[in-house]
Amino acid sequence: PPLNLRAAKKKLIDGEPWTCNRCTRCRGCKKLDISFGSQVCPAPPTLITDDGDPLVLCSACVPLYKKDRYCPVCGHCWDDVKYQKTQRLIRWKIKKRIEERINKSRKRRKDD
């Protein structure tokens, strides 16, 4: 929940580093959630985190974390659509590399 004016003033007077939840980047997608604000969530046991490093997620990434759709090392989350697009791109790049290697070997054979 957002801080009320009194709590915000107290944080500023105490000198604690503080950023509002709308200016804090989500760990899952690295974006700002300017409409609802990011929220601190409990870190799942499978996620590797630094001690004392809070898990801040936007409203779109919270359900993905609940479904265990995140990388346990970097914390980046994904949905099925993005995952399928990425897989297609990887397959396309692999196919192109193979075609390039075949063409290079054919060219070498012609030159010999």
PDB file of C-alpha atoms in Angstrom:
ATOM      1  CA  PRO A   1       0.000   0.000   0.000  1.00  0.00           C
ATOM      2  CA  PRO A   2       1.169   3.542  -0.629  1.00  0.00           C
ATOM      3  CA  LEU A   3       2.649   5.518   2.249  1.00  0.00           C
ATOM      4  CA  ASN A   4       0.603   8.261   3.783  1.00  0.00           C
ATOM      5  CA  LEU A   5       2.113  11.729   3.997  1.00  0.00           C
ATOM      6  CA  ARG A   6       3.149  11.355   7.625  1.00  0.00           C
ATOM      7  CA  ALA A   7       4.993   8.060   7.027  1.00  0.00           C
ATOM      8  CA  ALA A   8       6.730   9.469   3.920  1.00  0.00           C
ATOM      9  CA  LYS A   9       7.937  12.525   5.853  1.00  0.00           C
ATOM     10  CA  LYS A  10       9.237  10.293   8.651  1.00  0.00           C
ATOM     11  CA  LYS A  11      11.237   8.200   6.158  1.00  0.00           C
ATOM     12  CA  LEU A  12      12.735  11.338   4.637  1.00  0.00           C
ATOM     13  CA  ILE A  13      13.642  12.749   8.048  1.00  0.00           C
ATOM     14  CA  ASP A  14      15.190   9.433   9.167  1.00  0.00           C
ATOM     15  CA  GLY A  15      17.377   9.502   6.055  1.00  0.00           C
ATOM     16  CA  GLU A  16      16.393   6.005   4.966  1.00  0.00           C
ATOM     17  CA  PRO A  17      16.752   5.332   1.256  1.00  0.00           C
ATOM     18  CA  TRP A  18      13.237   5.090  -0.105  1.00  0.00           C
ATOM     19  CA  THR A  19      11.613   4.912  -3.524  1.00  0.00           C
ATOM     20  CA  CYS A  20       7.884   4.876  -4.103  1.00  0.00           C
ATOM     21  CA  ASN A  21       6.366   1.635  -5.372  1.00  0.00           C
ATOM     22  CA  ARG A  22       5.598   3.157  -8.778  1.00  0.00           C
ATOM     23  CA  CYS A  23       9.268   4.026  -9.354  1.00  0.00           C
ATOM     24  CA  THR A  24      10.648   0.644  -8.295  1.00  0.00           C
ATOM     25  CA  ARG A  25      11.509  -1.781 -11.091  1.00  0.00           C
ATOM     26  CA  CYS A  26       9.962  -5.226 -11.077  1.00  0.00           C
ATOM     27  CA  ARG A  27      12.432  -8.092 -10.683  1.00  0.00           C
ATOM     28  CA  GLY A  28      10.360 -10.306 -12.976  1.00  0.00           C
ATOM     29  CA  CYS A  29      10.121  -8.088 -16.057  1.00  0.00           C
ATOM     30  CA  LYS A  30      12.426  -5.135 -15.228  1.00  0.00           C
ATOM     31  CA  LYS A  31       9.614  -2.667 -15.999  1.00  0.00           C
ATOM     32  CA  LEU A  32       7.918   0.032 -13.958  1.00  0.00           C
ATOM     33  CA  ASP A  33       4.308  -0.552 -12.937  1.00  0.00           C
ATOM     34  CA  ILE A  34       3.155   3.068 -12.946  1.00  0.00           C
ATOM     35  CA  SER A  35      -0.536   2.209 -12.758  1.00  0.00           C
ATOM     36  CA  PHE A  36      -0.630  -0.061  -9.689  1.00  0.00           C
ATOM     37  CA  GLY A  37       2.916   0.119  -8.391  1.00  0.00           C
ATOM     38  CA  SER A  38       5.280  -2.725  -7.598  1.00  0.00           C
ATOM     39  CA  GLN A  39       4.885  -4.646  -4.376  1.00  0.00           C
ATOM     40  CA  VAL A  40       7.252  -6.537  -2.120  1.00  0.00           C
ATOM     41  CA  CYS A  41       6.451 -10.252  -2.153  1.00  0.00           C
ATOM     42  CA  PRO A  42       7.875 -13.163  -0.209  1.00  0.00           C
ATOM     43  CA  ALA A  43      10.711 -14.798  -2.140  1.00  0.00           C
ATOM     44  CA  PRO A  44      10.036 -18.403  -3.157  1.00  0.00           C
ATOM     45  CA  PRO A  45      12.500 -20.937  -1.717  1.00  0.00           C
ATOM     46  CA  THR A  46      13.737 -21.872  -5.207  1.00  0.00           C
ATOM     47  CA  LEU A  47      14.768 -18.302  -6.061  1.00  0.00           C
ATOM     48  CA  ILE A  48      18.389 -17.380  -5.418  1.00  0.00           C
ATOM     49  CA  THR A  49      18.467 -13.955  -3.751  1.00  0.00           C
ATOM     50  CA  ASP A  50      20.996 -11.856  -1.908  1.00  0.00           C
ATOM     51  CA  ASP A  51      20.387 -11.680   1.819  1.00  0.00           C
ATOM     52  CA  GLY A  52      18.117  -8.778   2.599  1.00  0.00           C
ATOM     53  CA  ASP A  53      17.282  -8.198  -1.067  1.00  0.00           C
ATOM     54  CA  PRO A  54      13.485  -7.848  -1.283  1.00  0.00           C
ATOM     55  CA  LEU A  55      11.528  -9.448  -4.110  1.00  0.00           C
ATOM     56  CA  VAL A  56       9.699  -6.566  -5.809  1.00  0.00           C
ATOM     57  CA  LEU A  57       7.124  -7.566  -8.427  1.00  0.00           C
ATOM     58  CA  CYS A  58       4.636  -5.696 -10.581  1.00  0.00           C
ATOM     59  CA  SER A  59       0.974  -6.657 -10.756  1.00  0.00           C
ATOM     60  CA  ALA A  60       1.539  -8.655 -13.975  1.00  0.00           C
ATOM     61  CA  CYS A  61       4.391 -10.769 -12.569  1.00  0.00           C
ATOM     62  CA  VAL A  62       2.808 -11.763  -9.248  1.00  0.00           C
ATOM     63  CA  PRO A  63       0.548 -14.439 -10.826  1.00  0.00           C
ATOM     64  CA  LEU A  64       3.465 -15.769 -12.892  1.00  0.00           C
ATOM     65  CA  TYR A  65       5.537 -16.202  -9.736  1.00  0.00           C
ATOM     66  CA  LYS A  66       2.646 -18.024  -8.096  1.00  0.00           C
ATOM     67  CA  LYS A  67       2.651 -20.448 -11.056  1.00  0.00           C
ATOM     68  CA  ASP A  68       6.474 -20.900 -10.771  1.00  0.00           C
ATOM     69  CA  ARG A  69       7.092 -19.283 -14.156  1.00  0.00           C
ATOM     70  CA  TYR A  70      10.405 -17.630 -13.344  1.00  0.00           C
ATOM     71  CA  CYS A  71      14.098 -18.324 -13.626  1.00  0.00           C
ATOM     72  CA  PRO A  72      15.474 -19.392 -10.233  1.00  0.00           C
ATOM     73  CA  VAL A  73      18.809 -17.663 -10.942  1.00  0.00           C
ATOM     74  CA  CYS A  74      17.912 -14.230 -12.317  1.00  0.00           C
ATOM     75  CA  GLY A  75      14.252 -14.066 -11.239  1.00  0.00           C
ATOM     76  CA  HIS A  76      12.972 -13.103 -14.704  1.00  0.00           C
ATOM     77  CA  CYS A  77       9.454 -14.392 -15.327  1.00  0.00           C
ATOM     78  CA  TRP A  78       7.715 -15.338 -18.549  1.00  0.00           C
ATOM     79  CA  ASP A  79       4.322 -16.267 -19.865  1.00  0.00           C
ATOM     80  CA  ASP A  80       3.506 -18.897 -22.475  1.00  0.00           C
ATOM     81  CA  VAL A  81       3.217 -16.456 -25.371  1.00  0.00           C
ATOM     82  CA  LYS A  82       6.624 -14.867 -24.747  1.00  0.00           C
ATOM     83  CA  TYR A  83       8.156 -18.283 -24.121  1.00  0.00           C
ATOM     84  CA  GLN A  84       6.847 -19.696 -27.409  1.00  0.00           C
ATOM     85  CA  LYS A  85       8.049 -16.612 -29.325  1.00  0.00           C
ATOM     86  CA  THR A  86      11.494 -16.973 -27.810  1.00  0.00           C
ATOM     87  CA  GLN A  87      11.625 -20.681 -28.632  1.00  0.00           C
ATOM     88  CA  ARG A  88      10.637 -19.989 -32.262  1.00  0.00           C
ATOM     89  CA  LEU A  89      13.327 -17.320 -32.517  1.00  0.00           C
ATOM     90  CA  ILE A  90      15.963 -19.681 -31.093  1.00  0.00           C
ATOM     91  CA  ARG A  91      14.953 -22.462 -33.501  1.00  0.00           C
ATOM     92  CA  TRP A  92      15.053 -19.999 -36.418  1.00  0.00           C
ATOM     93  CA  LYS A  93      18.553 -18.791 -35.444  1.00  0.00           C
ATOM     94  CA  ILE A  94      19.825 -22.362 -35.118  1.00  0.00           C
ATOM     95  CA  LYS A  95      18.377 -23.231 -38.514  1.00  0.00           C
ATOM     96  CA  LYS A  96      20.050 -20.160 -40.084  1.00  0.00           C
ATOM     97  CA  ARG A  97      23.429 -21.054 -38.548  1.00  0.00           C
ATOM     98  CA  ILE A  98      23.203 -24.587 -39.912  1.00  0.00           C
ATOM     99  CA  GLU A  99      22.289 -23.273 -43.372  1.00  0.00           C
ATOM    100  CA  GLU A 100      25.232 -20.842 -43.276  1.00  0.00           C
ATOM    101  CA  ARG A 101      27.652 -23.622 -42.330  1.00  0.00           C
ATOM    102  CA  ILE A 102      26.351 -25.839 -45.137  1.00  0.00           C
ATOM    103  CA  ASN A 103      26.692 -23.003 -47.647  1.00  0.00           C
ATOM    104  CA  LYS A 104      30.255 -22.256 -46.475  1.00  0.00           C
ATOM    105  CA  SER A 105      31.265 -25.891 -46.780  1.00  0.00           C
ATOM    106  CA  ARG A 106      29.726 -26.104 -50.275  1.00  0.00           C
ATOM    107  CA  LYS A 107      31.567 -22.949 -51.307  1.00  0.00           C
ATOM    108  CA  ARG A 108      34.863 -24.360 -50.021  1.00  0.00           C
ATOM    109  CA  ARG A 109      34.314 -27.554 -51.991  1.00  0.00           C
ATOM    110  CA  LYS A 110      33.672 -25.545 -55.170  1.00  0.00           C
ATOM    111  CA  ASP A 111      36.822 -23.515 -54.625  1.00  0.00           C
ATOM    112  CA  ASP A 112      38.918 -26.692 -54.245  1.00  0.00           C
TER     113      ASP A 112
END
